């Protein structure tokens, strides 16, 4: 069964991202077709990238990197819950992605965005970033509008139609995570040879 990590992409005090991710996680937990876990970026307290060697070498010097790497390595796919900051994702999430290499490879990502236009520009930027990391990104996404899915832009009250969007997102991330398991397995065999 695929293991999917739902990553809270904002570390900002008072962030909206936590409520959005919690709502997604509650729905994910109702599924029996995959295992879901919530990953809060704030728990990892990552500094600005401070590893001397390129992430592709996988030789991490710092405990915070090893901890983050071990967490990301455990999953087959991810759902990134991203805010939109200046038409992109958060610096914290981009920094966390940059810390690692092999842990992302041949995995799958889907996106949940939120912002004035549903965070769609942040999502599209993340697709480009993940293309370099050999992560396949699914097209289904849930995009929450700050004006209509939140009260006073701060209390999360999603419209009913998002239930279907997030179900489609789960379906796609699960099926692609399973489909890519052969690629991940053959990579491990080659590394061991
Ligand atoms: C630095 C910064 C830049 C922002 N830029 C945008 C933007 O370009 N587009 C947008 O839709 N919302 C933008 N916003 C509003 C965020 O979508 C909104 O504050 C959201 O709640 C941020 O996520 P968070 O509360 O989980 O940190 C910006 C917010 C911040 C703090």
mmCIF file of C-alpha atoms and ligand atoms in Angstrom:
data_model
loop_
_atom_site.group_PDB
_atom_site.id
_atom_site.type_symbol
_atom_site.label_atom_id
_atom_site.label_comp_id
_atom_site.label_asym_id
_atom_site.label_seq_id
_atom_site.Cartn_x
_atom_site.Cartn_y
_atom_site.Cartn_z
ATOM 1 C CA UNK A 1 0.000 0.000 0.000
ATOM 2 C CA UNK A 2 1.340 3.425 -0.934
ATOM 3 C CA UNK A 3 2.518 5.730 1.835
ATOM 4 C CA UNK A 4 1.677 9.365 1.156
ATOM 5 C CA UNK A 5 3.015 12.321 3.136
ATOM 6 C CA UNK A 6 0.936 15.484 3.341
ATOM 7 C CA UNK A 7 3.402 18.348 3.789
ATOM 8 C CA UNK A 8 2.360 21.625 5.433
ATOM 9 C CA UNK A 9 4.298 24.123 3.312
ATOM 10 C CA UNK A 10 4.000 27.198 5.513
ATOM 11 C CA UNK A 11 5.921 27.743 8.742
ATOM 12 C CA UNK A 12 4.498 31.231 9.328
ATOM 13 C CA UNK A 13 3.052 31.992 12.806
ATOM 14 C CA UNK A 14 -0.734 32.203 12.375
ATOM 15 C CA UNK A 15 -0.541 30.329 9.075
ATOM 16 C CA UNK A 16 -3.704 29.267 7.242
ATOM 17 C CA UNK A 17 -1.857 26.238 5.922
ATOM 18 C CA UNK A 18 -2.305 24.162 9.049
ATOM 19 C CA UNK A 19 -6.130 24.210 8.872
ATOM 20 C CA UNK A 20 -6.055 23.443 5.143
ATOM 21 C CA UNK A 21 -3.658 20.517 5.624
ATOM 22 C CA UNK A 22 -5.660 19.204 8.570
ATOM 23 C CA UNK A 23 -8.846 19.259 6.458
ATOM 24 C CA UNK A 24 -7.069 17.331 3.680
ATOM 25 C CA UNK A 25 -5.576 14.877 6.186
ATOM 26 C CA UNK A 26 -8.982 14.159 7.770
ATOM 27 C CA UNK A 27 -10.326 13.145 4.354
ATOM 28 C CA UNK A 28 -7.202 11.145 3.561
ATOM 29 C CA UNK A 29 -7.603 9.156 6.766
ATOM 30 C CA UNK A 30 -11.020 7.936 5.579
ATOM 31 C CA UNK A 31 -9.370 6.105 2.699
ATOM 32 C CA UNK A 32 -8.306 2.495 2.960
ATOM 33 C CA UNK A 33 -6.365 2.438 -0.326
ATOM 34 C CA UNK A 34 -3.225 4.166 1.015
ATOM 35 C CA UNK A 35 -1.609 5.295 4.260
ATOM 36 C CA UNK A 36 -1.391 9.023 4.867
ATOM 37 C CA UNK A 37 0.708 10.978 7.344
ATOM 38 C CA UNK A 38 0.889 14.670 8.116
ATOM 39 C CA UNK A 39 4.361 16.217 7.858
ATOM 40 C CA UNK A 40 4.703 19.658 9.407
ATOM 41 C CA UNK A 41 7.670 21.564 8.013
ATOM 42 C CA UNK A 42 7.706 23.661 11.189
ATOM 43 C CA UNK A 43 8.657 20.574 13.238
ATOM 44 C CA UNK A 44 11.938 20.221 11.341
ATOM 45 C CA UNK A 45 13.274 23.727 12.043
ATOM 46 C CA UNK A 46 15.417 23.648 8.929
ATOM 47 C CA UNK A 47 17.816 26.607 8.597
ATOM 48 C CA UNK A 48 18.645 28.061 5.183
ATOM 49 C CA UNK A 49 20.402 25.314 3.249
ATOM 50 C CA UNK A 50 23.654 24.720 5.128
ATOM 51 C CA UNK A 51 24.982 21.485 3.642
ATOM 52 C CA UNK A 52 28.364 21.885 1.893
ATOM 53 C CA UNK A 53 27.976 18.910 -0.453
ATOM 54 C CA UNK A 54 25.328 18.748 -3.177
ATOM 55 C CA UNK A 55 22.149 16.960 -2.089
ATOM 56 C CA UNK A 56 22.591 14.511 -4.979
ATOM 57 C CA UNK A 57 25.559 12.987 -3.091
ATOM 58 C CA UNK A 58 23.330 12.136 -0.126
ATOM 59 C CA UNK A 59 26.136 12.764 2.393
ATOM 60 C CA UNK A 60 24.486 14.966 4.943
ATOM 61 C CA UNK A 61 26.520 16.614 7.694
ATOM 62 C CA UNK A 62 23.761 17.937 9.919
ATOM 63 C CA UNK A 63 21.232 16.154 12.108
ATOM 64 C CA UNK A 64 18.400 18.412 10.904
ATOM 65 C CA UNK A 65 19.086 17.284 7.317
ATOM 66 C CA UNK A 66 19.320 13.607 8.289
ATOM 67 C CA UNK A 67 16.043 13.860 10.171
ATOM 68 C CA UNK A 68 14.308 15.533 7.200
ATOM 69 C CA UNK A 69 15.859 13.053 4.740
ATOM 70 C CA UNK A 70 14.744 10.024 6.780
ATOM 71 C CA UNK A 71 11.206 11.399 6.915
ATOM 72 C CA UNK A 72 10.906 12.129 3.194
ATOM 73 C CA UNK A 73 12.538 8.810 2.249
ATOM 74 C CA UNK A 74 9.758 6.875 4.019
ATOM 75 C CA UNK A 75 7.071 7.932 1.527
ATOM 76 C CA UNK A 76 6.079 6.869 -1.999
ATOM 77 C CA UNK A 77 4.258 10.102 -2.761
ATOM 78 C CA UNK A 78 3.445 13.503 -1.356
ATOM 79 C CA UNK A 79 0.694 16.046 -1.256
ATOM 80 C CA UNK A 80 2.178 19.490 -0.849
ATOM 81 C CA UNK A 81 -0.076 22.020 0.811
ATOM 82 C CA UNK A 82 1.372 25.251 -0.481
ATOM 83 C CA UNK A 83 0.646 28.898 0.198
ATOM 84 C CA UNK A 84 1.255 31.444 -2.542
ATOM 85 C CA UNK A 85 3.867 34.034 -1.654
ATOM 86 C CA UNK A 86 4.646 36.554 -4.398
ATOM 87 C CA UNK A 87 3.316 34.227 -7.098
ATOM 88 C CA UNK A 88 5.385 31.268 -5.940
ATOM 89 C CA UNK A 89 5.555 28.806 -3.068
ATOM 90 C CA UNK A 90 6.962 29.686 0.351
ATOM 91 C CA UNK A 91 10.710 30.128 0.740
ATOM 92 C CA UNK A 92 10.542 27.598 3.583
ATOM 93 C CA UNK A 93 9.100 24.899 1.349
ATOM 94 C CA UNK A 94 11.500 25.572 -1.534
ATOM 95 C CA UNK A 95 14.413 25.473 0.916
ATOM 96 C CA UNK A 96 13.199 22.169 2.389
ATOM 97 C CA UNK A 97 12.901 20.659 -1.094
ATOM 98 C CA UNK A 98 16.436 21.827 -1.988
ATOM 99 C CA UNK A 99 17.945 20.091 1.049
ATOM 100 C CA UNK A 100 17.379 16.628 -0.470
ATOM 101 C CA UNK A 101 17.945 14.727 -3.701
ATOM 102 C CA UNK A 102 17.575 10.981 -3.955
ATOM 103 C CA UNK A 103 14.813 10.936 -1.325
ATOM 104 C CA UNK A 104 12.499 12.644 -3.855
ATOM 105 C CA UNK A 105 13.487 10.701 -6.977
ATOM 106 C CA UNK A 106 10.896 8.577 -8.792
ATOM 107 C CA UNK A 107 8.158 9.616 -6.403
ATOM 108 C CA UNK A 108 4.859 11.379 -7.051
ATOM 109 C CA UNK A 109 3.523 14.746 -5.948
ATOM 110 C CA UNK A 110 0.088 16.314 -5.955
ATOM 111 C CA UNK A 111 -0.790 19.795 -4.803
ATOM 112 C CA UNK A 112 -3.187 21.651 -2.599
ATOM 113 C CA UNK A 113 -2.906 25.414 -2.981
ATOM 114 C CA UNK A 114 -4.521 28.376 -1.319
ATOM 115 C CA UNK A 115 -4.350 32.079 -2.017
ATOM 116 C CA UNK A 116 -6.226 34.889 -3.731
ATOM 117 C CA UNK A 117 -6.469 32.723 -6.871
ATOM 118 C CA UNK A 118 -6.214 29.357 -5.132
ATOM 119 C CA UNK A 119 -2.421 29.279 -5.045
ATOM 120 C CA UNK A 120 -2.273 28.081 -8.643
ATOM 121 C CA UNK A 121 0.881 30.053 -9.478
ATOM 122 C CA UNK A 122 2.693 28.462 -6.535
ATOM 123 C CA UNK A 123 1.561 25.036 -7.716
ATOM 124 C CA UNK A 124 2.823 25.625 -11.248
ATOM 125 C CA UNK A 125 6.235 26.726 -9.915
ATOM 126 C CA UNK A 126 6.448 23.582 -7.808
ATOM 127 C CA UNK A 127 5.815 21.442 -10.884
ATOM 128 C CA UNK A 128 8.949 22.936 -12.499
ATOM 129 C CA UNK A 129 11.030 22.391 -9.361
ATOM 130 C CA UNK A 130 9.935 18.781 -9.076
ATOM 131 C CA UNK A 131 10.613 18.056 -12.736
ATOM 132 C CA UNK A 132 14.324 18.506 -11.946
ATOM 133 C CA UNK A 133 13.998 16.108 -9.008
ATOM 134 C CA UNK A 134 12.451 13.256 -11.015
ATOM 135 C CA UNK A 135 9.116 13.680 -9.263
ATOM 136 C CA UNK A 136 6.008 13.030 -11.344
ATOM 137 C CA UNK A 137 3.284 15.580 -10.643
ATOM 138 C CA UNK A 138 -0.388 14.715 -11.077
ATOM 139 C CA UNK A 139 -2.824 17.130 -12.705
ATOM 140 C CA UNK A 140 -5.651 16.932 -10.154
ATOM 141 C CA UNK A 141 -5.330 19.584 -7.460
ATOM 142 C CA UNK A 142 -7.407 21.229 -4.780
ATOM 143 C CA UNK A 143 -7.187 25.029 -4.871
ATOM 144 C CA UNK A 144 -8.758 27.090 -2.105
ATOM 145 C CA UNK A 145 -9.644 30.709 -2.661
ATOM 146 C CA UNK A 146 -8.715 33.081 0.163
ATOM 147 C CA UNK A 147 -11.830 35.190 -0.549
ATOM 148 C CA UNK A 148 -14.458 32.451 -0.735
ATOM 149 C CA UNK A 149 -13.080 29.405 1.115
ATOM 150 C CA UNK A 150 -12.057 31.363 4.220
ATOM 151 C CA UNK A 151 -13.976 33.727 6.483
ATOM 152 C CA UNK A 152 -12.086 36.998 6.905
ATOM 153 C CA UNK A 153 -9.285 35.351 4.930
ATOM 154 C CA UNK A 154 -8.368 33.395 8.069
ATOM 155 C CA UNK A 155 -11.032 30.860 9.140
ATOM 156 C CA UNK A 156 -11.126 27.906 6.774
ATOM 157 C CA UNK A 157 -14.640 27.201 5.448
ATOM 158 C CA UNK A 158 -14.147 25.326 2.162
ATOM 159 C CA UNK A 159 -16.924 25.127 -0.420
ATOM 160 C CA UNK A 160 -18.509 21.690 -0.826
ATOM 161 C CA UNK A 161 -17.124 21.044 -4.322
ATOM 162 C CA UNK A 162 -13.594 20.695 -2.938
ATOM 163 C CA UNK A 163 -14.534 17.260 -1.570
ATOM 164 C CA UNK A 164 -14.555 15.942 -5.153
ATOM 165 C CA UNK A 165 -11.329 17.768 -6.064
ATOM 166 C CA UNK A 166 -9.415 16.311 -3.169
ATOM 167 C CA UNK A 167 -10.802 12.799 -3.828
ATOM 168 C CA UNK A 168 -9.530 13.016 -7.427
ATOM 169 C CA UNK A 169 -6.177 14.197 -6.095
ATOM 170 C CA UNK A 170 -5.919 11.211 -3.740
ATOM 171 C CA UNK A 171 -6.870 8.816 -6.569
ATOM 172 C CA UNK A 172 -4.166 10.137 -8.890
ATOM 173 C CA UNK A 173 -1.400 10.338 -6.291
ATOM 174 C CA UNK A 174 -2.141 6.803 -5.073
ATOM 175 C CA UNK A 175 -2.251 5.205 -8.524
ATOM 176 C CA UNK A 176 0.928 6.900 -9.753
ATOM 177 C CA UNK A 177 2.749 6.159 -6.486
ATOM 178 C CA UNK A 178 2.010 2.480 -7.021
ATOM 179 C CA UNK A 179 2.864 2.639 -10.738
ATOM 180 C CA UNK A 180 6.294 4.137 -10.044
ATOM 181 C CA UNK A 181 7.210 1.574 -7.404
ATOM 182 C CA UNK A 182 8.864 -0.608 -10.081
ATOM 183 C CA UNK A 183 11.091 2.294 -11.087
ATOM 184 C CA UNK A 184 12.055 2.894 -7.455
ATOM 185 C CA UNK A 185 12.742 -0.814 -6.909
ATOM 186 C CA UNK A 186 14.958 -1.112 -9.994
ATOM 187 C CA UNK A 187 16.893 1.996 -8.873
ATOM 188 C CA UNK A 188 17.538 0.364 -5.504
ATOM 189 C CA UNK A 189 18.685 -2.845 -7.199
ATOM 190 C CA UNK A 190 21.115 -0.891 -9.400
ATOM 191 C CA UNK A 191 22.470 0.984 -6.388
ATOM 192 C CA UNK A 192 23.024 -2.296 -4.529
ATOM 193 C CA UNK A 193 24.734 -3.972 -7.539
HETATM 194 C C1 LIG B 1 5.024 37.231 1.773
HETATM 195 C C2 LIG B 1 3.628 37.012 1.297
HETATM 196 C C3 LIG B 1 3.358 37.129 -0.049
HETATM 197 C C4 LIG B 1 2.068 36.871 -0.543
HETATM 198 N N1 LIG B 1 1.866 36.894 -1.879
HETATM 199 C C5 LIG B 1 0.695 36.437 -2.367
HETATM 200 C C6 LIG B 1 0.526 36.246 -3.772
HETATM 201 O O1 LIG B 1 1.388 36.517 -4.572
HETATM 202 N N2 LIG B 1 -0.629 35.730 -4.206
HETATM 203 C C7 LIG B 1 -1.647 35.373 -3.353
HETATM 204 O O2 LIG B 1 -2.665 34.873 -3.800
HETATM 205 N N3 LIG B 1 -1.520 35.561 -2.004
HETATM 206 C C8 LIG B 1 -0.372 36.075 -1.510
HETATM 207 N N4 LIG B 1 -0.215 36.235 -0.157
HETATM 208 C C9 LIG B 1 -1.345 35.944 0.727
HETATM 209 C C10 LIG B 1 -1.295 34.480 1.147
HETATM 210 O O3 LIG B 1 -1.922 33.674 0.158
HETATM 211 C C11 LIG B 1 -2.040 34.285 2.465
HETATM 212 O O4 LIG B 1 -1.484 35.144 3.437
HETATM 213 C C12 LIG B 1 -1.964 32.851 2.945
HETATM 214 O O5 LIG B 1 -2.740 32.707 4.110
HETATM 215 C C13 LIG B 1 -0.519 32.474 3.222
HETATM 216 O O6 LIG B 1 -0.399 31.168 3.709
HETATM 217 P P1 LIG B 1 -0.072 30.869 5.255
HETATM 218 O O7 LIG B 1 -1.089 31.678 6.073
HETATM 219 O O8 LIG B 1 -0.297 29.408 5.438
HETATM 220 O O9 LIG B 1 1.331 31.287 5.532
HETATM 221 C C14 LIG B 1 1.041 36.534 0.354
HETATM 222 C C15 LIG B 1 1.322 36.444 1.722
HETATM 223 C C16 LIG B 1 2.593 36.661 2.193
HETATM 224 C C17 LIG B 1 2.881 36.493 3.669
#
